[in-house]
Amino acid sequence: MYIAILGRQPELGIAELERVFGGKSITMLSPQTVSINTDHFDVQRFGGVPKAGKIIAELPRSDWHQISQSIVGHYATKWSSFEGKITLGISVYDIKISSRDVQQTGIILKQKLKKSGVSMRLVPNTDPALNTAVSHHNKLGLSDNKIELLIVGISGGKTIIAESSGAQNITAYARRDQERPKRDAFVGMLPPKLAQIMINLASPYNLKSKINNLPAVILDPFCGTGVILQEAVLMGYTAYGTDLSEKMVSYSHDNLEWLSEGYRTKFDYKLSAGDAMTTKWKQPIDAVVGETYLGQPFSAPPSPAKLVEVVENCNHIISEFLKNLAPQIKAGTPICIAIPAWRDARGGLTHLPLVETVGRFGFKRHEFTNISQNDMVYFRENQVVARELLVLTKS
Ligand SMILES: C[S@@+](CC[C@H](N)C(=O)[O-])C[C@H]1O[C@@H](n2cnc3c(N)ncnc32)[C@H](O)[C@@H]1O
């Protein structure tokens, strides 16, 4: 059993975990965490999960003093004859305590271990939970002597103790995002983490195509600079990108070649130019994942007349794309598309009308167990154009 610490928008992490492991395998433990009924969990595949760990105990109490005593007692014994130096980080979630209290627990444990002749370095807490960057840079959870305890207050006054199995590699994400040779601020910058979430939302974990048993093919019909294609090949899929713009197709090509050089791997991908409203795609297509046309960027909410115009334009392009796609994919094919939704000054959202009519085009919206489709909107605080994630299945 694993625990997942969820990211800035917890619903998105819950959604991708549900799609990969099944709704019944996910249990919400606290606002920031869920448990996953699995024997194996690779945190690097999940954009919405900054950290994860193996659950080792559930304590029937939430009093920090008692929890701290249990932890010190357990690990002072467990590590009393540890060979080599231990690096320890402690992260506490959904329990109201100060970073000083957390640090104090580590200091007491360090003193006890010292008496047994075991040396330990304690990673300093500036917050009750170490941030992902600190966990990652200290390589916590990645070897036997670099440990991070994840301590989580859950409902019913209980506490879960888990040992981290690693944090997201934020250095690698930043490199994939910022160092790739071709970027385009106008087309937009889909964060690689969001691309991973979208791929997980569309794809069953099974990497093999049902059609020919080769790696499953993920089609991105609006591939732009290729962020989704990059993440798809890294996750072991075959990437198939098309875009209206020849220039964007060449950008995707250059970025995939750059990725391939960096990873010293020949990735399997294909690219071609095409209008998503009319293109005839090559088979097989096992899943469709794409950030569609989002309309023009806005730095402030548009006037009502402008909003009507941009909504109509985007709704037309994306509806025509879905109508073109439907007869070209098999029943059951999973789809995740990011479509625009516009935030007003009070945080309200204008959705595309097609959200309510996808059934008419031959698609069914996925029903999540633990969250609602309405939660599936990705945005940053200052953004007017949010990305609504539509998770569909071909009927
Ligand atoms: C929001 S961007 C996607 C960016 C992409 N996720 C990336 O990694 O750069 C939308 C893309 O859709 C393309 N596009 C716009 N209308 C299109 C259409 N009718 N058919 C295919 N592509 C289209 C644009 O050229 C642009 O590259």
Coordinates of N, CA, C and O in Angstrom, one line a residue, residues 32-156:
Q32 N -4.6 16.4 1.3 CA -3.4 16.4 0.4 C -2.9 15.1 0.1 O -1.9 14.9 -0.6
T33 N -3.6 14.0 0.6 CA -3.1 12.7 0.3 C -4.1 11.6 0.0 O -5.3 11.7 0.4
V34 N -3.7 10.6 -0.7 CA -4.6 9.4 -0.9 C -3.7 8.2 -0.7 O -2.5 8.2 -0.8
S35 N -4.4 7.0 -0.4 CA -3.7 5.8 -0.4 C -4.0 5.1 -1.7 O -5.0 5.3 -2.3
I36 N -3.0 4.3 -2.2 CA -3.2 3.5 -3.4 C -2.9 2.1 -3.1 O -1.9 1.7 -2.6
N37 N -3.9 1.2 -3.5 CA -3.7 -0.2 -3.2 C -2.9 -0.8 -4.4 O -3.5 -1.3 -5.4
T38 N -1.6 -0.8 -4.2 CA -0.7 -1.3 -5.2 C 0.6 -1.7 -4.6 O 1.0 -1.2 -3.5
D39 N 1.3 -2.6 -5.3 CA 2.6 -3.1 -4.7 C 3.8 -2.3 -5.3 O 4.9 -2.4 -4.9
H40 N 3.5 -1.5 -6.4 CA 4.5 -0.8 -7.1 C 4.0 0.6 -7.5 O 2.9 0.7 -8.0
F41 N 4.9 1.6 -7.2 CA 4.4 2.9 -7.6 C 5.7 3.7 -8.1 O 6.6 3.9 -7.3
D42 N 5.6 4.2 -9.3 CA 6.8 5.0 -9.8 C 6.3 6.5 -9.9 O 5.6 6.9 -10.8
V43 N 6.8 7.3 -8.9 CA 6.4 8.6 -8.8 C 6.7 9.5 -10.0 O 6.1 10.5 -10.3
Q44 N 7.8 9.0 -10.8 CA 8.2 9.8 -12.0 C 7.2 9.8 -13.1 O 7.3 10.5 -14.1
R45 N 6.2 8.9 -13.0 CA 5.2 8.8 -14.1 C 3.9 9.7 -13.9 O 3.1 9.7 -14.7
F46 N 3.9 10.3 -12.7 CA 2.6 11.0 -12.3 C 2.8 12.5 -12.1 O 3.4 12.9 -11.0
G47 N 2.4 13.3 -13.0 CA 2.6 14.7 -12.9 C 1.9 15.3 -11.7 O 2.3 16.4 -11.2
G48 N 0.8 14.7 -11.2 CA 0.1 15.3 -10.1 C 0.5 14.8 -8.7 O -0.2 15.0 -7.7
V49 N 1.6 14.0 -8.6 CA 2.0 13.4 -7.4 C 3.5 13.8 -7.1 O 4.4 13.1 -7.6
P50 N 3.7 14.8 -6.3 CA 5.1 15.2 -6.1 C 5.9 14.2 -5.3 O 7.1 14.1 -5.4
K51 N 5.3 13.5 -4.4 CA 6.0 12.5 -3.6 C 5.1 11.3 -3.3 O 3.9 11.4 -3.2
A52 N 5.7 10.1 -3.1 CA 4.9 9.0 -2.7 C 5.8 8.1 -1.8 O 7.0 8.3 -1.7
G53 N 5.1 7.2 -1.0 CA 5.9 6.4 -0.1 C 5.1 5.1 0.3 O 3.9 5.1 0.1
K54 N 5.9 4.2 0.8 CA 5.2 2.9 1.2 C 4.7 3.1 2.6 O 5.4 3.6 3.5
I55 N 3.4 2.8 2.8 CA 2.9 2.9 4.2 C 3.5 1.8 5.1 O 3.4 0.6 4.7
I56 N 4.0 2.3 6.3 CA 4.6 1.2 7.1 C 3.8 1.1 8.4 O 3.8 0.1 9.1
A57 N 3.0 2.1 8.8 CA 2.2 2.0 10.0 C 1.0 2.9 10.0 O 1.1 4.0 9.4
E58 N 0.0 2.6 10.8 CA -1.1 3.5 11.0 C -1.3 3.6 12.5 O -1.5 2.6 13.2
L59 N -1.1 4.8 13.1 CA -1.2 4.9 14.5 C -2.6 5.4 14.9 O -3.1 6.3 14.2
P60 N -3.2 4.9 16.0 CA -4.6 5.3 16.3 C -4.6 6.6 17.1 O -5.4 6.7 18.0
R61 N -3.7 7.5 16.8 CA -3.8 8.8 17.5 C -3.2 9.9 16.7 O -2.6 9.7 15.6
S62 N -3.5 11.1 17.1 CA -3.0 12.3 16.3 C -2.3 13.3 17.2 O -2.0 14.4 16.7
D63 N -2.0 12.9 18.4 CA -1.2 13.8 19.3 C 0.2 13.8 18.9 O 0.9 12.7 18.9
W64 N 0.8 14.9 18.6 CA 2.2 14.9 18.0 C 3.2 14.4 19.0 O 4.1 13.7 18.6
H65 N 3.0 14.7 20.3 CA 4.0 14.2 21.3 C 4.1 12.7 21.2 O 5.2 12.1 21.2
Q66 N 2.9 12.0 21.2 CA 2.9 10.5 21.1 C 3.4 10.0 19.8 O 4.1 9.0 19.8
I67 N 3.0 10.7 18.7 CA 3.5 10.2 17.4 C 5.0 10.3 17.4 O 5.7 9.4 16.9
S68 N 5.5 11.4 17.9 CA 7.0 11.7 17.9 C 7.7 10.6 18.7 O 8.7 10.0 18.2
Q69 N 7.1 10.2 19.8 CA 7.7 9.2 20.7 C 7.8 7.8 19.9 O 8.7 7.1 20.0
S70 N 6.7 7.5 19.2 CA 6.6 6.2 18.5 C 7.7 6.2 17.4 O 8.3 5.2 17.2
I71 N 7.8 7.3 16.7 CA 8.8 7.4 15.6 C 10.2 7.2 16.1 O 11.0 6.4 15.7
V72 N 10.5 8.0 17.2 CA 11.9 7.9 17.7 C 12.1 6.5 18.2 O 13.2 5.9 18.0
G73 N 11.2 5.9 19.0 CA 11.3 4.6 19.5 C 11.6 3.6 18.4 O 12.6 2.8 18.5
H74 N 10.8 3.6 17.4 CA 10.9 2.6 16.3 C 12.2 2.7 15.5 O 12.9 1.7 15.4
Y75 N 12.6 4.0 15.2 CA 13.8 4.1 14.3 C 15.1 4.0 15.1 O 16.1 3.6 14.6
A76 N 15.0 4.4 16.4 CA 16.3 4.3 17.2 C 16.6 2.8 17.3 O 17.8 2.5 17.3
T77 N 15.6 1.9 17.4 CA 15.9 0.5 17.4 C 16.3 0.0 16.0 O 17.3 -0.7 15.9
K78 N 15.5 0.3 15.0 CA 15.7 -0.2 13.7 C 17.0 0.1 13.1 O 17.7 -0.7 12.5
W79 N 17.5 1.4 13.4 CA 18.8 1.8 12.8 C 20.0 1.7 13.8 O 21.0 2.2 13.5
S80 N 19.8 1.0 15.0 CA 20.8 1.0 16.0 C 22.1 0.5 15.5 O 23.2 0.8 16.1
S81 N 22.1 -0.4 14.5 CA 23.4 -1.0 14.0 C 23.6 -0.7 12.5 O 24.2 -1.5 11.8
F82 N 23.0 0.5 12.1 CA 23.1 0.9 10.7 C 24.6 1.1 10.3 O 25.3 1.8 11.0
E83 N 24.9 0.5 9.2 CA 26.3 0.7 8.6 C 26.3 2.0 7.8 O 25.5 2.1 6.9
G84 N 27.2 2.9 8.0 CA 27.3 4.1 7.2 C 26.4 5.3 7.8 O 25.7 5.1 8.8
K85 N 26.4 6.4 7.0 CA 25.7 7.6 7.6 C 24.3 7.7 7.0 O 24.1 7.4 5.8
I86 N 23.3 8.0 7.9 CA 21.9 8.2 7.4 C 21.7 9.7 7.2 O 22.1 10.5 7.9
T87 N 20.9 9.9 6.1 CA 20.4 11.3 5.9 C 18.8 11.1 6.1 O 18.2 10.2 5.5
L88 N 18.3 11.9 7.0 CA 16.8 11.8 7.3 C 16.1 13.1 7.0 O 16.6 14.2 7.5
G89 N 15.0 13.0 6.4 CA 14.1 14.1 6.2 C 12.8 13.7 6.8 O 12.4 12.6 6.8
I90 N 12.1 14.7 7.5 CA 10.7 14.4 8.0 C 9.8 15.4 7.5 O 10.0 16.6 7.5
S91 N 8.7 14.9 6.9 CA 7.6 15.7 6.3 C 6.3 15.4 7.0 O 5.9 14.2 7.0
V92 N 5.6 16.4 7.4 CA 4.3 16.2 8.1 C 3.2 16.9 7.3 O 3.4 18.1 7.0
Y93 N 2.2 16.2 7.0 CA 1.0 16.7 6.3 C -0.3 16.6 7.1 O -0.5 15.6 7.7
D94 N -1.1 17.6 7.0 CA -2.4 17.7 7.5 C -2.4 17.4 9.0 O -3.4 16.7 9.6
I95 N -1.4 17.8 9.7 CA -1.4 17.8 11.2 C -0.9 19.2 11.6 O 0.1 19.7 11.0
K96 N -1.6 19.8 12.5 CA -1.2 21.2 12.8 C -0.1 21.2 13.8 O -0.3 21.1 15.1
I97 N 1.1 21.4 13.3 CA 2.3 21.5 14.2 C 3.3 22.5 13.5 O 3.2 22.7 12.3
S98 N 4.3 22.9 14.3 CA 5.3 23.8 13.7 C 6.5 23.1 13.1 O 6.7 21.9 13.5
S99 N 7.2 23.7 12.3 CA 8.4 23.1 11.7 C 9.4 22.8 12.8 O 10.2 21.8 12.8
R100 N 9.4 23.6 13.9 CA 10.3 23.4 15.0 C 10.0 22.1 15.7 O 10.9 21.3 16.1
D101 N 8.7 21.8 15.9 CA 8.3 20.5 16.5 C 8.8 19.3 15.7 O 9.3 18.3 16.2
V102 N 8.7 19.5 14.3 CA 9.1 18.4 13.5 C 10.6 18.2 13.6 O 11.1 17.1 13.8
Q103 N 11.3 19.3 13.6 CA 12.8 19.3 13.7 C 13.2 18.6 15.0 O 14.2 17.8 15.0
Q104 N 12.5 19.0 16.0 CA 12.8 18.5 17.4 C 12.8 16.9 17.4 O 13.7 16.3 18.0
T105 N 11.8 16.4 16.7 CA 11.7 14.9 16.7 C 13.0 14.3 16.0 O 13.6 13.3 16.5
G106 N 13.4 14.9 15.0 CA 14.6 14.5 14.3 C 15.8 14.6 15.2 O 16.7 13.7 15.2
I107 N 15.9 15.7 15.9 CA 17.1 15.9 16.8 C 17.2 14.9 17.9 O 18.2 14.3 18.2
I108 N 16.0 14.6 18.5 CA 16.0 13.5 19.5 C 16.5 12.2 19.0 O 17.3 11.5 19.6
L109 N 15.9 11.9 17.8 CA 16.3 10.6 17.1 C 17.8 10.6 16.8 O 18.5 9.6 17.1
K110 N 18.3 11.7 16.4 CA 19.8 11.8 16.0 C 20.6 11.6 17.3 O 21.6 10.9 17.2
Q111 N 20.2 12.2 18.4 CA 20.9 12.0 19.7 C 21.0 10.5 20.1 O 22.0 10.0 20.5
K112 N 19.8 9.9 20.0 CA 19.7 8.5 20.4 C 20.6 7.6 19.5 O 21.3 6.7 20.0
L113 N 20.6 7.9 18.2 CA 21.4 7.1 17.3 C 22.9 7.3 17.6 O 23.7 6.4 17.5
K114 N 23.2 8.5 17.9 CA 24.6 8.9 18.2 C 25.1 8.0 19.3 O 26.3 7.5 19.3
K115 N 24.3 7.8 20.3 CA 24.7 6.9 21.5 C 24.9 5.5 21.0 O 25.7 4.8 21.6
S116 N 24.3 5.1 19.9 CA 24.5 3.7 19.4 C 25.7 3.7 18.4 O 25.9 2.7 17.7
G117 N 26.3 4.9 18.2 CA 27.4 5.0 17.3 C 27.0 5.1 15.9 O 27.8 4.9 14.9
V118 N 25.7 5.6 15.6 CA 25.3 5.7 14.2 C 25.2 7.2 14.0 O 24.6 8.0 14.8
S119 N 25.7 7.6 12.8 CA 25.7 9.1 12.5 C 24.6 9.4 11.5 O 24.3 8.6 10.6
M120 N 23.9 10.5 11.8 CA 22.7 10.9 11.0 C 22.8 12.4 10.7 O 23.1 13.2 11.6
R121 N 22.5 12.7 9.4 CA 22.3 14.1 9.1 C 20.8 14.4 8.9 O 20.1 13.6 8.3
L122 N 20.3 15.4 9.6 CA 18.9 15.7 9.6 C 18.7 16.9 8.6 O 19.4 17.9 8.7
V123 N 17.8 16.7 7.6 CA 17.5 17.7 6.6 C 16.7 18.8 7.3 O 15.6 18.4 7.9
P124 N 17.1 20.1 7.3 CA 16.4 21.1 8.1 C 15.0 21.3 7.5 O 14.8 21.4 6.3
N125 N 14.0 21.5 8.4 CA 12.7 21.9 8.0 C 12.4 23.4 8.1 O 12.6 23.9 9.2
T126 N 12.1 24.0 7.0 CA 11.6 25.4 7.1 C 10.1 25.4 7.2 O 9.4 26.4 7.6
D127 N 9.5 24.3 6.8 CA 8.0 24.1 6.9 C 7.8 22.7 7.5 O 8.8 21.9 7.5
P128 N 6.6 22.4 8.0 CA 6.4 21.0 8.5 C 6.7 19.9 7.5 O 7.2 18.8 7.8
A129 N 6.5 20.2 6.2 CA 6.8 19.2 5.2 C 7.9 19.8 4.3 O 7.9 21.0 3.9
L130 N 8.9 19.0 4.0 CA 10.0 19.4 3.1 C 9.4 19.7 1.7 O 8.6 18.9 1.3
N131 N 9.8 20.7 1.0 CA 9.3 20.8 -0.3 C 9.9 19.8 -1.3 O 11.0 19.3 -1.0
T132 N 9.3 19.7 -2.4 CA 9.7 18.6 -3.4 C 11.2 18.8 -3.8 O 11.9 17.9 -3.9
A133 N 11.6 20.1 -4.0 CA 12.9 20.4 -4.4 C 13.9 19.9 -3.4 O 14.9 19.3 -3.7
V134 N 13.7 20.1 -2.1 CA 14.6 19.7 -1.1 C 14.7 18.2 -1.0 O 15.8 17.6 -1.0
S135 N 13.5 17.5 -1.1 CA 13.5 16.0 -1.1 C 14.3 15.5 -2.3 O 15.1 14.6 -2.1
H136 N 14.1 16.1 -3.4 CA 14.7 15.7 -4.6 C 16.2 15.9 -4.6 O 17.0 15.0 -4.8
H137 N 16.7 17.1 -4.2 CA 18.1 17.4 -4.2 C 18.9 16.6 -3.2 O 20.0 16.3 -3.3
N138 N 18.2 16.2 -2.1 CA 18.8 15.3 -1.1 C 18.7 13.9 -1.4 O 19.1 13.0 -0.6
K139 N 18.1 13.6 -2.6 CA 17.9 12.2 -3.0 C 17.2 11.3 -2.0 O 17.4 10.1 -1.9
L140 N 16.2 11.9 -1.3 CA 15.5 11.2 -0.2 C 14.6 10.1 -0.8 O 13.9 10.4 -1.8
G141 N 14.7 9.0 -0.2 CA 13.8 7.9 -0.7 C 14.4 7.0 -1.8 O 13.9 6.0 -2.2
L142 N 15.6 7.4 -2.2 CA 16.2 6.8 -3.4 C 17.2 5.7 -3.0 O 17.7 4.9 -3.9
S143 N 17.7 5.7 -1.8 CA 18.6 4.6 -1.3 C 18.3 4.3 0.2 O 17.6 5.1 0.8
D144 N 18.9 3.2 0.6 CA 18.6 2.7 2.0 C 19.0 3.7 3.1 O 18.5 3.7 4.2
N145 N 20.0 4.6 2.8 CA 20.5 5.5 3.8 C 20.0 6.9 3.6 O 20.4 7.8 4.4
K146 N 19.1 7.1 2.7 CA 18.5 8.5 2.5 C 17.0 8.3 2.6 O 16.4 7.9 1.7
I147 N 16.5 8.7 3.8 CA 15.2 8.3 4.1 C 14.3 9.6 4.4 O 14.8 10.5 5.0
E148 N 13.1 9.5 3.9 CA 12.2 10.6 4.2 C 10.9 10.0 4.8 O 10.3 9.1 4.2
L149 N 10.6 10.4 6.0 CA 9.3 9.9 6.6 C 8.2 10.8 6.2 O 8.3 12.1 6.4
L150 N 7.1 10.3 5.8 CA 5.9 11.0 5.4 C 4.9 10.7 6.5 O 4.5 9.6 6.6
I151 N 4.6 11.7 7.3 CA 3.7 11.5 8.4 C 2.4 12.3 8.1 O 2.4 13.6 8.0
V152 N 1.3 11.6 8.1 CA 0.1 12.3 7.6 C -1.1 12.1 8.6 O -1.4 10.9 9.0
G153 N -1.7 13.2 9.0 CA -2.9 13.1 9.8 C -4.1 12.8 8.9 O -4.3 13.4 7.9
I154 N -4.8 11.7 9.3 CA -6.0 11.3 8.5 C -7.3 11.4 9.3 O -7.2 11.6 10.5
S155 N -8.4 11.1 8.7 CA -9.7 11.3 9.4 C -9.7 10.2 10.5 O -9.0 9.2 10.5
G156 N -10.6 10.5 11.5 CA -10.7 9.6 12.6 C -9.6 9.7 13.6 O -9.4 8.9 14.5

